[in-house]
Coordinates of C-alpha atoms in Angstrom, one line a residue:
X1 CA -25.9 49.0 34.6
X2 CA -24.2 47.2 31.8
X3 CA -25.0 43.5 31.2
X4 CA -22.4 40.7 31.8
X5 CA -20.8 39.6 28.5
X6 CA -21.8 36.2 27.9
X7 CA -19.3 33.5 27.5
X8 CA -18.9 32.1 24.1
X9 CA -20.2 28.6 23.3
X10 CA -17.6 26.1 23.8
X11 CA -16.6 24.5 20.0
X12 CA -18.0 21.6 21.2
X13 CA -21.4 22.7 21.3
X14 CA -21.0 23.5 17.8
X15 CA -20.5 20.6 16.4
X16 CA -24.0 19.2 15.6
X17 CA -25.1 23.4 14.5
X18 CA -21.6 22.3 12.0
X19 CA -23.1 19.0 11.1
X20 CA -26.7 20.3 10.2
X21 CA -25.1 22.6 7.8
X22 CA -23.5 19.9 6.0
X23 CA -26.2 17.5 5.4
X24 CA -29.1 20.8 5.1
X25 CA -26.9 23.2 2.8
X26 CA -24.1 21.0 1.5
X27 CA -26.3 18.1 1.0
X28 CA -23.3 15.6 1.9
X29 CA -24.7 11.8 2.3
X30 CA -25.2 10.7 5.9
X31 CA -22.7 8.5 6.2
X32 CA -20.4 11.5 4.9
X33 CA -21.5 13.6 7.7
X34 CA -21.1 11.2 10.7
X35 CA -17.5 10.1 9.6
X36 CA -17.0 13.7 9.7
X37 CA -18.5 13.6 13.2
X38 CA -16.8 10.9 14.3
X39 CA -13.5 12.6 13.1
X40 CA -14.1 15.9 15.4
X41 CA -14.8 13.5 18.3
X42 CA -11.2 12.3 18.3
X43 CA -10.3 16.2 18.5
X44 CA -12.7 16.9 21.3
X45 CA -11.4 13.4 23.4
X46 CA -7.9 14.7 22.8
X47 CA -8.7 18.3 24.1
X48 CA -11.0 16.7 27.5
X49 CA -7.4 14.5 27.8
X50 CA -5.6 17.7 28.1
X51 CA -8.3 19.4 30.3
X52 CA -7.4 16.1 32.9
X53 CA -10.9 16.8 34.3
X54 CA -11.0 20.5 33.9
X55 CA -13.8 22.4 32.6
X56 CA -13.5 21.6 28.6
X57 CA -14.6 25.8 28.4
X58 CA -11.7 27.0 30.3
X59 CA -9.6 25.3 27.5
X60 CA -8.1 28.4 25.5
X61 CA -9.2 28.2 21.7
X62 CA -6.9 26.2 19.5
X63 CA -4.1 27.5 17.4
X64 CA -1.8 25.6 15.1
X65 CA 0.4 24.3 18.0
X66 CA -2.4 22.6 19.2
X67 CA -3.6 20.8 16.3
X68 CA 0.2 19.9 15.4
X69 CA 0.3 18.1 18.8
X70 CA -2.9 16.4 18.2
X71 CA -1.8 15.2 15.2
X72 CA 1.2 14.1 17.0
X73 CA -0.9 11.8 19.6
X74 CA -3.0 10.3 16.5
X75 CA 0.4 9.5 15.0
X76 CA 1.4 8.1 18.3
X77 CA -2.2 5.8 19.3
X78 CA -0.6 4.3 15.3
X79 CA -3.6 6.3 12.9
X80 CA -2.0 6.1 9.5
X81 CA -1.3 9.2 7.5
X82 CA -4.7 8.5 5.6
X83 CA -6.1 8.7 9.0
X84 CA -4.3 11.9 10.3
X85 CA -4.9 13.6 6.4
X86 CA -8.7 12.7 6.6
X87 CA -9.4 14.4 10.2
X88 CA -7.0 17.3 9.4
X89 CA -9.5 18.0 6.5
X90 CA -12.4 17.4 9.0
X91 CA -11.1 20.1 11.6
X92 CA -10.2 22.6 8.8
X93 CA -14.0 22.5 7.8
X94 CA -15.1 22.7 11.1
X95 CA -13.1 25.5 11.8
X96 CA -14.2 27.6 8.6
X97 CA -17.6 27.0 9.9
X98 CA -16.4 28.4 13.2
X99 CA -15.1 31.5 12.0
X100 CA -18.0 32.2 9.8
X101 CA -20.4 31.8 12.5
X102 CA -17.7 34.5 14.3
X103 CA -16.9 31.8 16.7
X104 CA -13.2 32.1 15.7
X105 CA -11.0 35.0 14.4
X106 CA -9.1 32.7 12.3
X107 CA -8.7 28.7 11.2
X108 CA -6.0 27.5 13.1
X109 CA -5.8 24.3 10.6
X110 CA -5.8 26.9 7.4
X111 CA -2.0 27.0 6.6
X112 CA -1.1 23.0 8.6
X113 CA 0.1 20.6 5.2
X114 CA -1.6 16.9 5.0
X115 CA 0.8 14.0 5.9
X116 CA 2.4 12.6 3.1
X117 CA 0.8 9.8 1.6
X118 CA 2.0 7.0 -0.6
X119 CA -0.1 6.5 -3.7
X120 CA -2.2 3.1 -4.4
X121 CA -3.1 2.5 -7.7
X122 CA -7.0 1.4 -7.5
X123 CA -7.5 -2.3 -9.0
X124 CA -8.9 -3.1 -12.6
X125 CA -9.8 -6.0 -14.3
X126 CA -8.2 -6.6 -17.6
X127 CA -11.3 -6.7 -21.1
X128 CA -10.8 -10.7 -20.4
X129 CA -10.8 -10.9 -16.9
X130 CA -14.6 -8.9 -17.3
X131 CA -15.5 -11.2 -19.8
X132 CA -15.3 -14.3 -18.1
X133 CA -16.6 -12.8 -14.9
X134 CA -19.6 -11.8 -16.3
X135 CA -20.0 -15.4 -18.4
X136 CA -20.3 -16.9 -14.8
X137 CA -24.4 -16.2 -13.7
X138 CA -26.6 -18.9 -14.6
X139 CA -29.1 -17.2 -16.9
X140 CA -30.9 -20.4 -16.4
X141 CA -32.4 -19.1 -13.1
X142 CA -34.1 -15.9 -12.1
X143 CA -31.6 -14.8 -9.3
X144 CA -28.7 -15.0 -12.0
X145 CA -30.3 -13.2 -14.6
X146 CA -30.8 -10.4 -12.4
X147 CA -26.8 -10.5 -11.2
X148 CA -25.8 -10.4 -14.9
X149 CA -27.8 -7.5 -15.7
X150 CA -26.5 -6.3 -12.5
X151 CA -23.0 -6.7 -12.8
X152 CA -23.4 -5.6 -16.5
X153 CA -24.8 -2.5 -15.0
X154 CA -21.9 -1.6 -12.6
X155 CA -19.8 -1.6 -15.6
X156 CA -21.6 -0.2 -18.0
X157 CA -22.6 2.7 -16.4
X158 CA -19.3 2.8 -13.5
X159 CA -21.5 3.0 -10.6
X160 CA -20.9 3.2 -7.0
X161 CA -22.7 -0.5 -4.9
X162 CA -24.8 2.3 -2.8
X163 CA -25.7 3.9 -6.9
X164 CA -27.2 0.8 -7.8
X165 CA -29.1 -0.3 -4.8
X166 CA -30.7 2.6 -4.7
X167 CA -31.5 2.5 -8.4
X168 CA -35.4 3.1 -9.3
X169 CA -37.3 1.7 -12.4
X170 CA -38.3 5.5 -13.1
X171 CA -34.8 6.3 -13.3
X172 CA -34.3 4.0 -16.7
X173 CA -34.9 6.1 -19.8
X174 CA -34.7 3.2 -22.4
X175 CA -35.2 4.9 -25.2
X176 CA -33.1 7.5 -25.3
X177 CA -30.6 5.2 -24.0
X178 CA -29.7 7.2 -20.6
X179 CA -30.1 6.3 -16.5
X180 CA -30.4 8.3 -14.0
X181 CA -27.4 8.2 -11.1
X182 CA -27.8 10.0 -7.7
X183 CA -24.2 10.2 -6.3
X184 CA -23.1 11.5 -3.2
X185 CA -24.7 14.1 -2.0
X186 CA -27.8 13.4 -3.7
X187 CA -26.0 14.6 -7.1
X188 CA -27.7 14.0 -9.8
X189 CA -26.0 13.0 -13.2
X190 CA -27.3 11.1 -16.8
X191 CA -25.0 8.3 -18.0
X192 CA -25.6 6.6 -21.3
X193 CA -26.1 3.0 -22.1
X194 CA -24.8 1.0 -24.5
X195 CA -27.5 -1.0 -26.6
X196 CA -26.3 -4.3 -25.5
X197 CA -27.4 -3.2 -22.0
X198 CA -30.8 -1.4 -23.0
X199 CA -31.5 -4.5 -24.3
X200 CA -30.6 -6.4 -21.2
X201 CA -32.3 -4.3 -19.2
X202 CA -35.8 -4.5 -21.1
X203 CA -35.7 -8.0 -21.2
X204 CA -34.7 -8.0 -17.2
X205 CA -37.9 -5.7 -16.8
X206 CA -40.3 -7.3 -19.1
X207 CA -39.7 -10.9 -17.6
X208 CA -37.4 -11.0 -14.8
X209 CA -38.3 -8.4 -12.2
X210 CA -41.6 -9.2 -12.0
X211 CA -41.1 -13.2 -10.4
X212 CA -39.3 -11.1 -7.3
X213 CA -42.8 -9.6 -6.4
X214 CA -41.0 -6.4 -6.0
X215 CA -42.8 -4.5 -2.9
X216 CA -41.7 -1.0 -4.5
X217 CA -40.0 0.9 -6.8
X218 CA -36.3 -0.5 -6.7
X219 CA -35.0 -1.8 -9.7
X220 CA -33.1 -5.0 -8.2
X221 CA -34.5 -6.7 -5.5
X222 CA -34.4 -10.1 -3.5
X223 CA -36.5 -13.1 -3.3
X224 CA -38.8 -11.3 -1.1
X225 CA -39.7 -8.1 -3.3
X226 CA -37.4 -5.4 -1.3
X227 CA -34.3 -3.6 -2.3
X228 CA -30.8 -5.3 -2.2
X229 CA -28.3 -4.7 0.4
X230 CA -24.3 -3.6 -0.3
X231 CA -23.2 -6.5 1.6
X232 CA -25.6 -8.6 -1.0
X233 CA -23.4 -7.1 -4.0
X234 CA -20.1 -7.4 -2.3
X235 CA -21.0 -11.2 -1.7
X236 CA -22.2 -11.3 -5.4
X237 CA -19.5 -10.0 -6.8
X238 CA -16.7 -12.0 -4.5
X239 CA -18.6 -15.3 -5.5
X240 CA -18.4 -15.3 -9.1
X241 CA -14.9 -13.4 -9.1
X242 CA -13.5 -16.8 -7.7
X243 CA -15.7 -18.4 -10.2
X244 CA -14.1 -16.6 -12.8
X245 CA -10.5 -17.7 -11.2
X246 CA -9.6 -14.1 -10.3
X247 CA -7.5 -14.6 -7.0
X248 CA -7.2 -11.0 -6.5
X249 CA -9.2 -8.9 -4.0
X250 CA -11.7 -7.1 -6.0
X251 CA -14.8 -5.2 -4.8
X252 CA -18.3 -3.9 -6.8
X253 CA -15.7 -0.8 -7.1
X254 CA -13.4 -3.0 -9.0
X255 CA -16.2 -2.4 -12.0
X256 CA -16.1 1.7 -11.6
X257 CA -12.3 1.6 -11.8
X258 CA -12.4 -0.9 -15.0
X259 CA -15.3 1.1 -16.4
X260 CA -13.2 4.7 -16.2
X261 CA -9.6 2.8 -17.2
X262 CA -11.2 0.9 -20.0
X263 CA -12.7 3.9 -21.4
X264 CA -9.3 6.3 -21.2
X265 CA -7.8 2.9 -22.8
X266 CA -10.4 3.5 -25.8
X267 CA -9.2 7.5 -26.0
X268 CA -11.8 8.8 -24.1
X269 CA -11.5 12.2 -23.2
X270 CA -10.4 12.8 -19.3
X271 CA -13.1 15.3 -18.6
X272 CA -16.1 13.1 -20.0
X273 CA -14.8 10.3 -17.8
X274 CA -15.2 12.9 -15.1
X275 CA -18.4 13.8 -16.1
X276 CA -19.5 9.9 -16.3
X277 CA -18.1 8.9 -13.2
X278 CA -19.5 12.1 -11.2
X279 CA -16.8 13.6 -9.8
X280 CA -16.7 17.3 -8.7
X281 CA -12.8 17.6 -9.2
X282 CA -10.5 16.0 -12.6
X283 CA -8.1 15.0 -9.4
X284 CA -9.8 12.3 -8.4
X285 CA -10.4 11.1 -12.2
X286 CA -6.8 11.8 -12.6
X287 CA -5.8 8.8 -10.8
X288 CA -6.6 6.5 -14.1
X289 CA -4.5 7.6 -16.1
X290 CA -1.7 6.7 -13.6
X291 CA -3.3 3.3 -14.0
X292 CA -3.0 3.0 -17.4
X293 CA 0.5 4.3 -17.2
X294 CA 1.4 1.6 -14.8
X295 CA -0.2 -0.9 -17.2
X296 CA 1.7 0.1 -20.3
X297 CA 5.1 0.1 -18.7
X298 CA 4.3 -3.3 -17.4
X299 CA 3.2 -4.3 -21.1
X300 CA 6.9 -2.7 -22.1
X301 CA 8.6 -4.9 -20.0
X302 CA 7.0 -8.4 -20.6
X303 CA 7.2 -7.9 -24.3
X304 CA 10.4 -5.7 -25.0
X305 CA 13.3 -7.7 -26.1
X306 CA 15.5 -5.7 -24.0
X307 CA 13.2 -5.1 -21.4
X308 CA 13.0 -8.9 -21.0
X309 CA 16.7 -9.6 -21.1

């Protein structure tokens, strides 16, 4: 007597399988992975909406009509196109994932375009503007020694804030000049130091750190020993930004977007400023040199005769 065909696990139910595989084998970031989660829980809210109470199985798989009417209803609950582009990336993932695990036959988000999206130039702080911003901690007390070396650090080095909390005495390699950086995804990459910040650095570790009582291995670290938050740095950096008079909205991000601008500035090569910044694609480091476009044709027009008249 031939066995009943069992029914195929609802897409649902492979969600957290799809999420396991990108934190265990991709080694994406946690944060990475439930943003990706949270994305496919629109699609799955959106698909219950349509069941109206229904059994979500009975719902036929999802082909590109589908996912263009979803799109539609994010479009229509007033998601921005960077909204709509980032959870059309999350469902065509998923849905590779699917059809590898023979789930699907084919990825019904495969061939669907991302929504147009208008492009924003990241901000940078002009060589002065740095200058003066990093004048403004009091070296005359311990908690502003540490945010100079800090915000020296972000710059030298064009970290992420979530880079440099999680930065570890053992990653410092003073001699040869080099620190250790684990990006996103635990990728790990060597970035070089200039001397004026090896210097700052040993003097921060040989009579600095220690008056924090640090509880472990972190190389920055509050008044009572542990680690320093983001939301610490974004405050650190706001505060002396306003200090400095800079009116603008800047971030700890502000300093990896100066760092990689500053450098193509200098005639740095695009592909070490990938390498630097830890990028996996030139795409994303591509974005500078629109900066520095943008900044030399606003050079040509303030000091151009004709562009002035």
């Amino acid at each position: 007597m031939a066995q009943p065909r069992t029914k195929a696990p609802s897409l649902a139910t492979m969600l957290p399988m799809w999420l396991d595989f990108l934190l265990a084998q991709r080694g994406l970031s946690s944060n990475t992975v439930e943003a990706y989660g949270q994305d496919l829980e629109s699609f799955f809210l959106y698909r219950q909406e349509l069941a109206q109470g229904a059994d979500p199985q009975s719902l036929r798989d999802p082909d590109e009509q589908e996912i263009f009417l979803y799109l539609a209803w994010l479009r229509a609950r007033q998601n921005t196109g960077r909204t709509l582009a980032r959870r059309l990336s999350a469902l065509r993932a998923f849905f590779a994932f699917a059809v590898d695990e023979g789930r699907l036959k084919k990825n019904p988000a495969e061939l669907l375009e991302n929504p147009k999206l208008p492009q924003h130039l990241p901000e940078v702080l002009t060589r002065d503007e740095m200058e003066t911003l990093l004048a403004k901690p009091d070296l005359r007390d311990k908690c502003g020694k540490r945010d100079r070396c800090m915000l020296e650090l972000l710059y030298a080095a064009g970290l992420r804030v979530s880079e440099l909390c999680a930065m570890c005495v053992p990653d410092l390699d003073l001699q040869r000049g080099l620190v250790r950086v684990f990006g996103k995804g635990s990728k790990e990459r060597l970035v070089p130091l200039h001397d004026q910040m090896q210097q700052m650095l040993a003097q921060y570790l040989a009579s600095c750190r220690a008056s924090f009582t640090p509880t472990g291995n972190q190389l920055f670290v509050n008044r009572s020993g542990r680690g320093l938050t983001r939301q610490y740095v974004w405050k650190m950096v706001k505060k002396y930004a306003l200090e400095a008079g800079i009116r603008r909205a800047i971030s700890p991000h502000t300093f990896r977007h100066s760092f990689a601008t500053h450098l193509l500035e200098g005639g740095a090569d695009l592909r070490a400023v990938q390498m630097l910044l830890g990028h996996a694609d030139i795409s994303a480091t591509e974005i500078y040199t629109h900066v520095q476009a943008e900044r030399l044709r606003g050079i040509h027009h303030q000091f151009h005769p004709r562009s002035r008249q």
